[in-house]
């Protein structure tokens, strides 16, 4: 079980500490407290259920950023076989914030691409905290073209705070790298299933986020701007991130309701990090079910539906201009 | 992504102070006092140093369109507060305020023009309207412009300016990047020319979608062009930004633009380019 507790998980952490004490007591003094332990375990489960049943949007963001949450490569490990990683954009560098490769999901061949965060300082420096440079998006494009050529379905796993805002990013044209992916992803005649597994950080997420199906994990979020960034603009104070998170409507439930996501993938009780193996199995089944459905369409039909899916996104009012009518 | 927040609005106000309703304006490029009427006659370009001030929306359309040729498309699209966005002030109030300020419904005007006799579909973004941020209206109008351009086999020209995505529309605003890029994929497939003109400033979500997808990308001198805002980059990297960073000249040097063209030469340059980018003849 997770030993890193978010602020709102404190009641659970406290109960877990007591449970540890009980167990310790059993071992040391051979006192039979099995009944007590069972009662405590149940209470922990209930408390966790209660907390997770009513997470605020800001708490959801914290779960999505939980340091123990499974990252893209954890899913590859737990749900894929025969993974062959394919490196580099063949131009500049192998960006470790975006990885890609060939993989099988229950025997189904796919090309899989994901954004990757680090678990510690060393790995975070390597993958730049999950913030890709242009070469990351260009690697993704290169691999997706490969998938299109050999008719491999594309699976993307998104977990990024955003594309990297740096001097070199601009010099190597991060805007172009993302824009090109957006346009080209509408032309690949193979099924594309996108999943937001943690953070869906703006253009950096969308850069590998065009698909026939957009899935989102129950406690993931997807937003045009980080809650902190939004708070800094609106209230001039990043501490108002909780208000911004609520105002921006970024949770899985909000996005499903607004038809910006197609499906919510349920997380184990207590979040994906509570049981990464179960999470990976659930996600794999969701991806495979969607791929099976998408494979019944012709490539032409698939592209048409993909276009129409994004075409209708956006709410506005259209005022009919007063036109002089010749009628009665 | 969104760069159009309070900070940006402040710069707009500063710029306004540079151009008071008085007769004289101080040029930020050369500190000269310029006679306002003279400046307007020179397309809002400083006659002393060539500094390009922003050009109002209608003047911008007139810059590209032959006289009397502009026919507006898709007027009457109005932004909606679909999230019920409550911040320090409501989104509805912001829209109303900007409509009153500009006399326009939203941040873009689209239509058909003749550009030196050549028919084209034109979109002009207006930084005065909420920092030309892209919400559903901008995204929809750009998409319709491109779709109609494709259907009528027209070249599409978008004169860009933008502070980024319109935060008040949440993820809907991000999806406008997808929608517009999708329409461009079809326009490109039809082998029709698409040209973007990047004016000061063109950034963030617009830059990471249709602004950057031009067959030919032209920028005005001195325009700020980039994905992330300079302030965000400085805060994130804790590095000093290079001289001229994210200016049109910097992008040209790094190979990210086709050319920089002074405002007075834009129309003839676009006309010449259009003559070369003819749609491929249909295969019989
Ligand atoms: Zn000057």
mmCIF file of N, CA, C and O in Angstrom, chain A residues 111-157:
data_model
loop_
_atom_site.group_PDB
_atom_site.id
_atom_site.type_symbol
_atom_site.label_atom_id
_atom_site.label_comp_id
_atom_site.label_asym_id
_atom_site.label_seq_id
_atom_site.Cartn_x
_atom_site.Cartn_y
_atom_site.Cartn_z
ATOM 1 N N UNK A 111 1.352 0.135 -32.189
ATOM 2 C CA UNK A 111 2.460 1.052 -31.957
ATOM 3 C C UNK A 111 2.035 1.914 -30.774
ATOM 4 O O UNK A 111 0.935 2.469 -30.766
ATOM 5 N N UNK A 112 2.893 1.956 -29.796
ATOM 6 C CA UNK A 112 2.503 2.657 -28.577
ATOM 7 C C UNK A 112 3.444 3.835 -28.323
ATOM 8 O O UNK A 112 4.648 3.751 -28.548
ATOM 9 N N UNK A 113 2.848 4.954 -27.937
ATOM 10 C CA UNK A 113 3.623 6.170 -27.682
ATOM 11 C C UNK A 113 3.146 6.736 -26.346
ATOM 12 O O UNK A 113 1.954 6.701 -26.043
ATOM 13 N N UNK A 114 4.064 7.234 -25.561
ATOM 14 C CA UNK A 114 3.631 7.815 -24.289
ATOM 15 C C UNK A 114 4.570 8.908 -23.812
ATOM 16 O O UNK A 114 5.726 8.985 -24.227
ATOM 17 N N UNK A 115 4.033 9.760 -22.966
ATOM 18 C CA UNK A 115 4.896 10.733 -22.291
ATOM 19 C C UNK A 115 5.288 10.124 -20.957
ATOM 20 O O UNK A 115 4.481 9.479 -20.295
ATOM 21 N N UNK A 116 6.525 10.322 -20.566
ATOM 22 C CA UNK A 116 7.060 9.635 -19.399
ATOM 23 C C UNK A 116 7.587 10.603 -18.349
ATOM 24 O O UNK A 116 8.348 11.508 -18.654
ATOM 25 N N UNK A 117 7.152 10.411 -17.119
ATOM 26 C CA UNK A 117 7.682 11.190 -15.997
ATOM 27 C C UNK A 117 8.720 10.363 -15.249
ATOM 28 O O UNK A 117 8.770 9.149 -15.385
ATOM 29 N N UNK A 118 9.494 11.032 -14.422
ATOM 30 C CA UNK A 118 10.515 10.335 -13.647
ATOM 31 C C UNK A 118 10.074 10.124 -12.216
ATOM 32 O O UNK A 118 9.209 10.827 -11.700
ATOM 33 N N UNK A 119 10.675 9.133 -11.592
ATOM 34 C CA UNK A 119 10.313 8.762 -10.226
ATOM 35 C C UNK A 119 11.224 9.467 -9.210
ATOM 36 O O UNK A 119 10.886 9.672 -8.079
ATOM 37 N N UNK A 120 12.440 9.800 -9.651
ATOM 38 C CA UNK A 120 13.392 10.455 -8.741
ATOM 39 C C UNK A 120 14.145 11.539 -9.507
ATOM 40 O O UNK A 120 13.890 11.765 -10.694
ATOM 41 N N UNK A 121 15.064 12.203 -8.824
ATOM 42 C CA UNK A 121 15.772 13.321 -9.451
ATOM 43 C C UNK A 121 16.485 12.896 -10.724
ATOM 44 O O UNK A 121 16.387 13.560 -11.752
ATOM 45 N N UNK A 122 17.174 11.754 -10.649
ATOM 46 C CA UNK A 122 17.951 11.308 -11.804
ATOM 47 C C UNK A 122 17.044 11.055 -13.022
ATOM 48 O O UNK A 122 17.296 11.560 -14.104
ATOM 49 N N UNK A 123 15.986 10.279 -12.786
ATOM 50 C CA UNK A 123 15.115 9.959 -13.922
ATOM 51 C C UNK A 123 14.329 11.190 -14.370
ATOM 52 O O UNK A 123 14.009 11.338 -15.543
ATOM 53 N N UNK A 124 14.044 12.087 -13.438
ATOM 54 C CA UNK A 124 13.328 13.294 -13.828
ATOM 55 C C UNK A 124 14.195 14.224 -14.671
ATOM 56 O O UNK A 124 13.687 14.893 -15.578
ATOM 57 N N UNK A 125 15.477 14.237 -14.371
ATOM 58 C CA UNK A 125 16.375 15.051 -15.193
ATOM 59 C C UNK A 125 16.450 14.452 -16.592
ATOM 60 O O UNK A 125 16.464 15.155 -17.592
ATOM 61 N N UNK A 126 16.478 13.124 -16.638
ATOM 62 C CA UNK A 126 16.562 12.442 -17.924
ATOM 63 C C UNK A 126 15.329 12.724 -18.793
ATOM 64 O O UNK A 126 15.451 13.035 -19.967
ATOM 65 N N UNK A 127 14.154 12.630 -18.189
ATOM 66 C CA UNK A 127 12.936 12.809 -19.001
ATOM 67 C C UNK A 127 12.336 14.198 -18.809
ATOM 68 O O UNK A 127 11.206 14.448 -19.252
ATOM 69 N N UNK A 128 13.076 15.085 -18.188
ATOM 70 C CA UNK A 128 12.663 16.486 -18.078
ATOM 71 C C UNK A 128 11.273 16.627 -17.443
ATOM 72 O O UNK A 128 10.450 17.416 -17.901
ATOM 73 N N UNK A 129 11.012 15.846 -16.415
ATOM 74 C CA UNK A 129 9.745 15.897 -15.672
ATOM 75 C C UNK A 129 8.531 15.681 -16.582
ATOM 76 O O UNK A 129 7.448 16.183 -16.320
ATOM 77 N N UNK A 130 8.754 14.935 -17.653
ATOM 78 C CA UNK A 130 7.634 14.625 -18.553
ATOM 79 C C UNK A 130 7.289 15.742 -19.516
ATOM 80 O O UNK A 130 6.235 15.709 -20.145
ATOM 81 N N UNK A 131 8.170 16.738 -19.619
ATOM 82 C CA UNK A 131 7.928 17.860 -20.536
ATOM 83 C C UNK A 131 8.795 17.704 -21.776
ATOM 84 O O UNK A 131 10.021 17.853 -21.709
ATOM 85 N N UNK A 132 8.169 17.401 -22.898
ATOM 86 C CA UNK A 132 8.923 17.089 -24.109
ATOM 87 C C UNK A 132 9.396 18.341 -24.840
ATOM 88 O O UNK A 132 8.778 19.398 -24.785
ATOM 89 N N UNK A 133 10.508 18.165 -25.528
ATOM 90 C CA UNK A 133 11.042 19.154 -26.467
ATOM 91 C C UNK A 133 10.451 18.845 -27.855
ATOM 92 O O UNK A 133 9.798 17.803 -28.027
ATOM 93 N N UNK A 134 10.718 19.705 -28.832
ATOM 94 C CA UNK A 134 10.184 19.425 -30.182
ATOM 95 C C UNK A 134 10.554 18.034 -30.674
ATOM 96 O O UNK A 134 9.735 17.361 -31.305
ATOM 97 N N UNK A 135 11.773 17.593 -30.381
ATOM 98 C CA UNK A 135 12.218 16.294 -30.904
ATOM 99 C C UNK A 135 11.386 15.130 -30.357
ATOM 100 O O UNK A 135 11.296 14.083 -30.992
ATOM 101 N N UNK A 136 10.747 15.321 -29.215
ATOM 102 C CA UNK A 136 9.847 14.292 -28.687
ATOM 103 C C UNK A 136 8.634 14.136 -29.588
ATOM 104 O O UNK A 136 8.229 13.018 -29.933
ATOM 105 N N UNK A 137 8.056 15.272 -29.973
ATOM 106 C CA UNK A 137 6.876 15.237 -30.847
ATOM 107 C C UNK A 137 7.258 14.749 -32.242
ATOM 108 O O UNK A 137 6.469 14.086 -32.919
ATOM 109 N N UNK A 138 8.483 15.079 -32.658
ATOM 110 C CA UNK A 138 8.930 14.633 -33.987
ATOM 111 C C UNK A 138 9.211 13.129 -33.990
ATOM 112 O O UNK A 138 8.966 12.454 -34.986
ATOM 113 N N UNK A 139 9.699 12.633 -32.874
ATOM 114 C CA UNK A 139 9.857 11.173 -32.758
ATOM 115 C C UNK A 139 8.478 10.510 -32.851
ATOM 116 O O UNK A 139 8.294 9.529 -33.580
ATOM 117 N N UNK A 140 7.514 11.073 -32.135
ATOM 118 C CA UNK A 140 6.153 10.521 -32.156
ATOM 119 C C UNK A 140 5.612 10.508 -33.586
ATOM 120 O O UNK A 140 5.021 9.520 -34.029
ATOM 121 N N UNK A 141 5.838 11.588 -34.316
ATOM 122 C CA UNK A 141 5.345 11.675 -35.694
ATOM 123 C C UNK A 141 6.005 10.616 -36.573
ATOM 124 O O UNK A 141 5.337 9.934 -37.357
ATOM 125 N N UNK A 142 7.309 10.473 -36.409
ATOM 126 C CA UNK A 142 8.043 9.466 -37.181
ATOM 127 C C UNK A 142 7.465 8.070 -36.925
ATOM 128 O O UNK A 142 7.224 7.293 -37.853
ATOM 129 N N UNK A 143 7.196 7.777 -35.685
ATOM 130 C CA UNK A 143 6.682 6.446 -35.345
ATOM 131 C C UNK A 143 5.244 6.253 -35.820
ATOM 132 O O UNK A 143 4.861 5.169 -36.252
ATOM 133 N N UNK A 144 4.462 7.309 -35.756
ATOM 134 C CA UNK A 144 3.072 7.176 -36.219
ATOM 135 C C UNK A 144 3.023 6.948 -37.727
ATOM 136 O O UNK A 144 2.166 6.224 -38.234
ATOM 137 N N UNK A 145 3.962 7.576 -38.445
ATOM 138 C CA UNK A 145 4.038 7.338 -39.896
ATOM 139 C C UNK A 145 4.383 5.871 -40.170
ATOM 140 O O UNK A 145 3.864 5.266 -41.101
ATOM 141 N N UNK A 146 5.266 5.339 -39.338
ATOM 142 C CA UNK A 146 5.625 3.928 -39.442
ATOM 143 C C UNK A 146 4.384 3.056 -39.222
ATOM 144 O O UNK A 146 4.124 2.106 -39.965
ATOM 145 N N UNK A 147 3.607 3.415 -38.225
ATOM 146 C CA UNK A 147 2.383 2.666 -37.925
ATOM 147 C C UNK A 147 1.407 2.733 -39.096
ATOM 148 O O UNK A 147 0.781 1.732 -39.461
ATOM 149 N N UNK A 148 1.291 3.925 -39.676
ATOM 150 C CA UNK A 148 0.369 4.089 -40.798
ATOM 151 C C UNK A 148 0.824 3.225 -41.983
ATOM 152 O O UNK A 148 0.011 2.581 -42.648
ATOM 153 N N UNK A 149 2.134 3.190 -42.204
ATOM 154 C CA UNK A 149 2.676 2.430 -43.322
ATOM 155 C C UNK A 149 2.406 0.935 -43.165
ATOM 156 O O UNK A 149 2.062 0.252 -44.126
ATOM 157 N N UNK A 150 2.536 0.449 -41.942
ATOM 158 C CA UNK A 150 2.369 -0.996 -41.737
ATOM 159 C C UNK A 150 1.046 -1.353 -41.060
ATOM 160 O O UNK A 150 0.886 -2.442 -40.523
ATOM 161 N N UNK A 151 0.110 -0.407 -41.120
ATOM 162 C CA UNK A 151 -1.256 -0.640 -40.632
ATOM 163 C C UNK A 151 -1.307 -1.134 -39.184
ATOM 164 O O UNK A 151 -2.057 -2.060 -38.853
ATOM 165 N N UNK A 152 -0.497 -0.527 -38.344
ATOM 166 C CA UNK A 152 -0.557 -0.859 -36.918
ATOM 167 C C UNK A 152 -1.424 0.172 -36.202
ATOM 168 O O UNK A 152 -1.235 1.370 -36.392
ATOM 169 N N UNK A 153 -2.375 -0.268 -35.405
ATOM 170 C CA UNK A 153 -3.140 0.692 -34.613
ATOM 171 C C UNK A 153 -2.187 1.470 -33.693
ATOM 172 O O UNK A 153 -1.154 0.949 -33.270
ATOM 173 N N UNK A 154 -2.567 2.709 -33.404
ATOM 174 C CA UNK A 154 -1.728 3.563 -32.557
ATOM 175 C C UNK A 154 -2.400 3.741 -31.196
ATOM 176 O O UNK A 154 -3.604 4.022 -31.107
ATOM 177 N N UNK A 155 -1.614 3.541 -30.152
ATOM 178 C CA UNK A 155 -2.101 3.734 -28.782
ATOM 179 C C UNK A 155 -1.217 4.805 -28.146
ATOM 180 O O UNK A 155 0.009 4.683 -28.172
ATOM 181 N N UNK A 156 -1.814 5.865 -27.616
ATOM 182 C CA UNK A 156 -0.982 6.850 -26.925
ATOM 183 C C UNK A 156 -1.410 6.969 -25.460
ATOM 184 O O UNK A 156 -2.593 6.892 -25.137
ATOM 185 N N UNK A 157 -0.407 7.112 -24.603
ATOM 186 C CA UNK A 157 -0.623 7.251 -23.161
ATOM 187 C C UNK A 157 -0.079 8.616 -22.743
ATOM 188 O O UNK A 157 1.116 8.884 -22.900
#
